[in-house]
Amino acid sequence: MALAAGLTACSSSGSPSVAGSAAADPKAATGTVTVWLMDDAQKNWPDLVQRVNDEFAAKYPRISLKLAYQGWADKVGKLDKALADGSAPDVVELGNTETMKYVLSGALAPVDRTTFDNSDSWIKALANTCAYQDKLWCVPYYAGARVAIYNSSAFQQATGSAEFPRTEGDLLSVLDKISDRNRGDRTFSPLYLPGPYWYAAMSYVAAYGGSIAKFDSSGNWHGTLHDAKSQQGIGHFVDLVRKYNKGDLTQNEQNQYEAMARGHAASFYGNGFEAASVTAPVTGDPGLKDAVKVATMPGPDGKPLPTFIGGSDLAVTAKSQQVAPATDWIRMFTSSRSEQALADKDILPNNLTQLNPLKSKPTTAAAANAVPDAWFTPLAPGWGAVEKQKIIPDMLTAILKGKSVDQATKDADAAIDQLINNPS
């Protein structure tokens, strides 16, 4: 139930021919293919990178492969500069929230989905981050998901069980018991759920079948937060915030792990890596190491709460002079064998076929079970401006300050409509 309904848009510009056609004789091909990967690969799966590079060298013995690792903090700036001065890599890894910027600017070459392993079972929300104007502009690489992070000791003390409930009804019952046990501490949140946390709020919208915006028959996007199902999800989220968050309801989620690290929360909803922040020597409390665990957050519909899809994609740049071998490198790096290498390291692969076994593996179950119904932001020209203006967080804050859900969502849709169809 992806939040961004519709995968086409009205604007159009000239585009290169579909990337990926094989060279007539790979062994005769010459030149250089430059690949930019994020340093996560260097730190966590260098063996996979080396194997793929060796495979590429065997197929293209006369092509020089240049690999450069990038950091998330400065990659976008470096890529923008490289695209401007003509020194862009042939292959680039993009966080899936970055792809639309480069699709709209004409910086990426389209690819043929049918030539990649498991493309018929790619995680829908992840593949959607690469889709625009009925074409595919990048290839899903790996996925990420938000999960419930909880202090199992707090749950054990309140209920006699250290397990995280599997249904929302059971979870709310447990949260009420935790609240009763800690009623003398007005700063303690059974569920620390920040009010402006729009990624969480929109997960509840998705659970009720709502959406942020839709692409309609008139050729435009329009906001749909005022729709009944969307309002239902927003109302449910706000009710949870008001009942269980005992902190500042207007504080965002940026450092939400601190609430648990400082003993002020029994649980919160966040990225899996935030669990490590809770127990880290500098940012958190190492004494909680054995107590802090992750679980799948249950949704109100009896299923796991749909997560905002995280992860990375791989793209060929539009001006590459090595489109075929560059695409082939991506094909090798996202093959079934390569994706299994990621899965073996507890990284969520790009497809449901190889994801499914991870749903029952203790170290990956929480995130893997949240992915199949994941959602993503609207793939619209002006979505960047909508985010920049903080329309949804401001809507949530307004509701928590007393504005009705009906009026707040109507106002938010009007603001979205002003921006979403205009390239940002």
PDB file of C-alpha atoms in Angstrom, residues 185-322:
ATOM      1  CA  ASP A 185       7.282   9.609  36.857  1.00  0.00           C
ATOM      2  CA  ARG A 186       5.577  12.206  34.693  1.00  0.00           C
ATOM      3  CA  THR A 187       8.544  12.256  32.307  1.00  0.00           C
ATOM      4  CA  PHE A 188       8.379   8.540  31.465  1.00  0.00           C
ATOM      5  CA  SER A 189       6.883   7.595  28.076  1.00  0.00           C
ATOM      6  CA  PRO A 190       5.666   4.025  27.545  1.00  0.00           C
ATOM      7  CA  LEU A 191       5.944   4.828  23.817  1.00  0.00           C
ATOM      8  CA  TYR A 192       8.036   7.856  22.930  1.00  0.00           C
ATOM      9  CA  LEU A 193       6.344   8.985  19.707  1.00  0.00           C
ATOM     10  CA  PRO A 194       7.326  12.553  18.696  1.00  0.00           C
ATOM     11  CA  GLY A 195       4.444  14.710  17.488  1.00  0.00           C
ATOM     12  CA  PRO A 196       6.043  16.079  14.270  1.00  0.00           C
ATOM     13  CA  TYR A 197       7.419  12.624  13.352  1.00  0.00           C
ATOM     14  CA  TRP A 198       5.802  12.557   9.934  1.00  0.00           C
ATOM     15  CA  TYR A 199       7.482   9.333   8.792  1.00  0.00           C
ATOM     16  CA  ALA A 200       5.666   7.572  11.627  1.00  0.00           C
ATOM     17  CA  ALA A 201       2.401   9.443  11.055  1.00  0.00           C
ATOM     18  CA  MET A 202       2.372   8.554   7.370  1.00  0.00           C
ATOM     19  CA  SER A 203       2.996   4.907   8.271  1.00  0.00           C
ATOM     20  CA  TYR A 204      -0.343   4.961  10.071  1.00  0.00           C
ATOM     21  CA  VAL A 205      -1.910   6.712   7.092  1.00  0.00           C
ATOM     22  CA  ALA A 206      -0.609   3.869   4.908  1.00  0.00           C
ATOM     23  CA  ALA A 207      -1.959   1.282   7.342  1.00  0.00           C
ATOM     24  CA  TYR A 208      -5.459   2.718   6.921  1.00  0.00           C
ATOM     25  CA  GLY A 209      -5.130   2.812   3.124  1.00  0.00           C
ATOM     26  CA  GLY A 210      -4.576   6.542   2.863  1.00  0.00           C
ATOM     27  CA  SER A 211      -1.950   8.526   1.002  1.00  0.00           C
ATOM     28  CA  ILE A 212      -0.078  11.821   0.990  1.00  0.00           C
ATOM     29  CA  ALA A 213      -0.905  12.655  -2.621  1.00  0.00           C
ATOM     30  CA  LYS A 214      -2.162  11.077  -5.836  1.00  0.00           C
ATOM     31  CA  PHE A 215      -1.558  11.610  -9.528  1.00  0.00           C
ATOM     32  CA  ASP A 216      -4.906  12.160 -11.231  1.00  0.00           C
ATOM     33  CA  SER A 217      -6.374  11.946 -14.712  1.00  0.00           C
ATOM     34  CA  SER A 218      -5.897  15.675 -15.279  1.00  0.00           C
ATOM     35  CA  GLY A 219      -2.137  15.163 -15.303  1.00  0.00           C
ATOM     36  CA  ASN A 220      -1.447  16.685 -11.894  1.00  0.00           C
ATOM     37  CA  TRP A 221      -0.629  15.602  -8.378  1.00  0.00           C
ATOM     38  CA  HIS A 222      -2.917  16.696  -5.568  1.00  0.00           C
ATOM     39  CA  GLY A 223      -2.792  16.296  -1.800  1.00  0.00           C
ATOM     40  CA  THR A 224      -4.965  13.572  -0.265  1.00  0.00           C
ATOM     41  CA  LEU A 225      -4.362  14.006   3.447  1.00  0.00           C
ATOM     42  CA  HIS A 226      -7.942  15.266   3.807  1.00  0.00           C
ATOM     43  CA  ASP A 227      -9.311  11.999   2.431  1.00  0.00           C
ATOM     44  CA  ALA A 228     -11.179   9.943   5.012  1.00  0.00           C
ATOM     45  CA  LYS A 229      -8.664   7.093   5.208  1.00  0.00           C
ATOM     46  CA  SER A 230      -5.742   9.480   5.541  1.00  0.00           C
ATOM     47  CA  GLN A 231      -7.514  11.411   8.286  1.00  0.00           C
ATOM     48  CA  GLN A 232      -8.194   8.156  10.099  1.00  0.00           C
ATOM     49  CA  GLY A 233      -4.499   7.281  10.103  1.00  0.00           C
ATOM     50  CA  ILE A 234      -3.467  10.755  11.219  1.00  0.00           C
ATOM     51  CA  GLY A 235      -6.047  10.734  13.980  1.00  0.00           C
ATOM     52  CA  HIS A 236      -4.833   7.363  15.219  1.00  0.00           C
ATOM     53  CA  PHE A 237      -1.219   8.573  15.249  1.00  0.00           C
ATOM     54  CA  VAL A 238      -2.137  11.723  17.165  1.00  0.00           C
ATOM     55  CA  ASP A 239      -4.085   9.700  19.724  1.00  0.00           C
ATOM     56  CA  LEU A 240      -1.007   7.527  20.362  1.00  0.00           C
ATOM     57  CA  VAL A 241       1.222  10.580  20.740  1.00  0.00           C
ATOM     58  CA  ARG A 242      -1.124  12.252  23.205  1.00  0.00           C
ATOM     59  CA  LYS A 243      -1.615   9.149  25.311  1.00  0.00           C
ATOM     60  CA  TYR A 244       1.881   7.710  25.516  1.00  0.00           C
ATOM     61  CA  ASN A 245       4.448  10.455  24.872  1.00  0.00           C
ATOM     62  CA  LYS A 246       5.075  12.250  28.158  1.00  0.00           C
ATOM     63  CA  GLY A 247       7.746  14.556  26.745  1.00  0.00           C
ATOM     64  CA  ASP A 248       7.458  17.711  24.662  1.00  0.00           C
ATOM     65  CA  LEU A 249       4.920  16.787  21.997  1.00  0.00           C
ATOM     66  CA  THR A 250       6.352  19.337  19.561  1.00  0.00           C
ATOM     67  CA  GLN A 251       9.895  17.907  19.693  1.00  0.00           C
ATOM     68  CA  ASN A 252      10.907  16.043  16.533  1.00  0.00           C
ATOM     69  CA  GLU A 253      12.446  12.567  16.294  1.00  0.00           C
ATOM     70  CA  GLN A 254      16.035  13.571  15.501  1.00  0.00           C
ATOM     71  CA  ASN A 255      17.493  12.339  18.793  1.00  0.00           C
ATOM     72  CA  GLN A 256      14.609  10.260  20.068  1.00  0.00           C
ATOM     73  CA  TYR A 257      16.953   7.485  21.213  1.00  0.00           C
ATOM     74  CA  GLU A 258      18.081   9.802  24.026  1.00  0.00           C
ATOM     75  CA  ALA A 259      14.724   9.385  25.768  1.00  0.00           C
ATOM     76  CA  MET A 260      15.393   5.691  26.248  1.00  0.00           C
ATOM     77  CA  ALA A 261      19.089   6.147  26.976  1.00  0.00           C
ATOM     78  CA  ARG A 262      18.224   8.568  29.802  1.00  0.00           C
ATOM     79  CA  GLY A 263      15.583   6.279  31.282  1.00  0.00           C
ATOM     80  CA  HIS A 264      12.586   8.251  30.048  1.00  0.00           C
ATOM     81  CA  ALA A 265      11.078   5.767  27.565  1.00  0.00           C
ATOM     82  CA  ALA A 266      10.189   2.093  27.347  1.00  0.00           C
ATOM     83  CA  SER A 267       9.916   2.042  23.547  1.00  0.00           C
ATOM     84  CA  PHE A 268      10.091   4.122  20.380  1.00  0.00           C
ATOM     85  CA  TYR A 269       9.764   3.666  16.618  1.00  0.00           C
ATOM     86  CA  GLY A 270      12.903   4.275  14.599  1.00  0.00           C
ATOM     87  CA  ASN A 271      15.617   3.101  12.283  1.00  0.00           C
ATOM     88  CA  GLY A 272      17.293  -0.093  13.407  1.00  0.00           C
ATOM     89  CA  PHE A 273      20.628   1.646  13.916  1.00  0.00           C
ATOM     90  CA  GLU A 274      19.074   3.854  16.598  1.00  0.00           C
ATOM     91  CA  ALA A 275      19.109   0.859  18.938  1.00  0.00           C
ATOM     92  CA  ALA A 276      22.890   1.017  18.901  1.00  0.00           C
ATOM     93  CA  SER A 277      22.760   4.742  19.719  1.00  0.00           C
ATOM     94  CA  VAL A 278      20.759   3.960  22.865  1.00  0.00           C
ATOM     95  CA  THR A 279      23.575   1.804  24.223  1.00  0.00           C
ATOM     96  CA  ALA A 280      26.635   3.537  22.730  1.00  0.00           C
ATOM     97  CA  PRO A 281      29.274   4.790  25.217  1.00  0.00           C
ATOM     98  CA  VAL A 282      29.052   8.421  24.142  1.00  0.00           C
ATOM     99  CA  THR A 283      25.456   8.897  23.016  1.00  0.00           C
ATOM    100  CA  GLY A 284      23.688   6.484  25.318  1.00  0.00           C
ATOM    101  CA  ASP A 285      23.868   4.107  28.239  1.00  0.00           C
ATOM    102  CA  PRO A 286      26.022   0.972  27.752  1.00  0.00           C
ATOM    103  CA  GLY A 287      24.306  -0.527  30.769  1.00  0.00           C
ATOM    104  CA  LEU A 288      21.196  -1.059  28.645  1.00  0.00           C
ATOM    105  CA  LYS A 289      22.996  -3.237  26.103  1.00  0.00           C
ATOM    106  CA  ASP A 290      21.334  -6.493  27.146  1.00  0.00           C
ATOM    107  CA  ALA A 291      17.896  -4.901  27.579  1.00  0.00           C
ATOM    108  CA  VAL A 292      17.460  -2.968  24.330  1.00  0.00           C
ATOM    109  CA  LYS A 293      15.897  -5.043  21.553  1.00  0.00           C
ATOM    110  CA  VAL A 294      14.121  -4.514  18.237  1.00  0.00           C
ATOM    111  CA  ALA A 295      10.807  -5.889  17.000  1.00  0.00           C
ATOM    112  CA  THR A 296       8.308  -5.372  14.220  1.00  0.00           C
ATOM    113  CA  MET A 297       5.928  -2.536  15.062  1.00  0.00           C
ATOM    114  CA  PRO A 298       2.344  -3.830  14.776  1.00  0.00           C
ATOM    115  CA  GLY A 299      -0.157  -1.733  12.854  1.00  0.00           C
ATOM    116  CA  PRO A 300      -3.851  -1.136  13.591  1.00  0.00           C
ATOM    117  CA  ASP A 301      -4.966  -3.503  10.822  1.00  0.00           C
ATOM    118  CA  GLY A 302      -3.447  -6.697  12.232  1.00  0.00           C
ATOM    119  CA  LYS A 303      -0.411  -6.455   9.977  1.00  0.00           C
ATOM    120  CA  PRO A 304       3.048  -4.993  10.598  1.00  0.00           C
ATOM    121  CA  LEU A 305       3.005  -1.207  10.472  1.00  0.00           C
ATOM    122  CA  PRO A 306       4.024  -0.202   6.920  1.00  0.00           C
ATOM    123  CA  THR A 307       7.460   1.387   7.046  1.00  0.00           C
ATOM    124  CA  PHE A 308       8.915   4.224   5.041  1.00  0.00           C
ATOM    125  CA  ILE A 309      11.236   2.368   2.700  1.00  0.00           C
ATOM    126  CA  GLY A 310      14.879   3.160   3.227  1.00  0.00           C
ATOM    127  CA  GLY A 311      17.851   1.925   1.283  1.00  0.00           C
ATOM    128  CA  SER A 312      19.955   2.599  -1.789  1.00  0.00           C
ATOM    129  CA  ASP A 313      19.720   2.459  -5.570  1.00  0.00           C
ATOM    130  CA  LEU A 314      22.341   2.239  -8.326  1.00  0.00           C
ATOM    131  CA  ALA A 315      22.197   4.348 -11.475  1.00  0.00           C
ATOM    132  CA  VAL A 316      24.077   4.970 -14.712  1.00  0.00           C
ATOM    133  CA  THR A 317      24.663   8.653 -15.370  1.00  0.00           C
ATOM    134  CA  ALA A 318      23.125  10.047 -18.546  1.00  0.00           C
ATOM    135  CA  LYS A 319      26.361  11.284 -20.110  1.00  0.00           C
ATOM    136  CA  SER A 320      28.296   8.078 -19.514  1.00  0.00           C
ATOM    137  CA  GLN A 321      30.299   6.937 -22.511  1.00  0.00           C
ATOM    138  CA  GLN A 322      30.219   3.383 -21.152  1.00  0.00           C
TER     139      GLN A 322
END
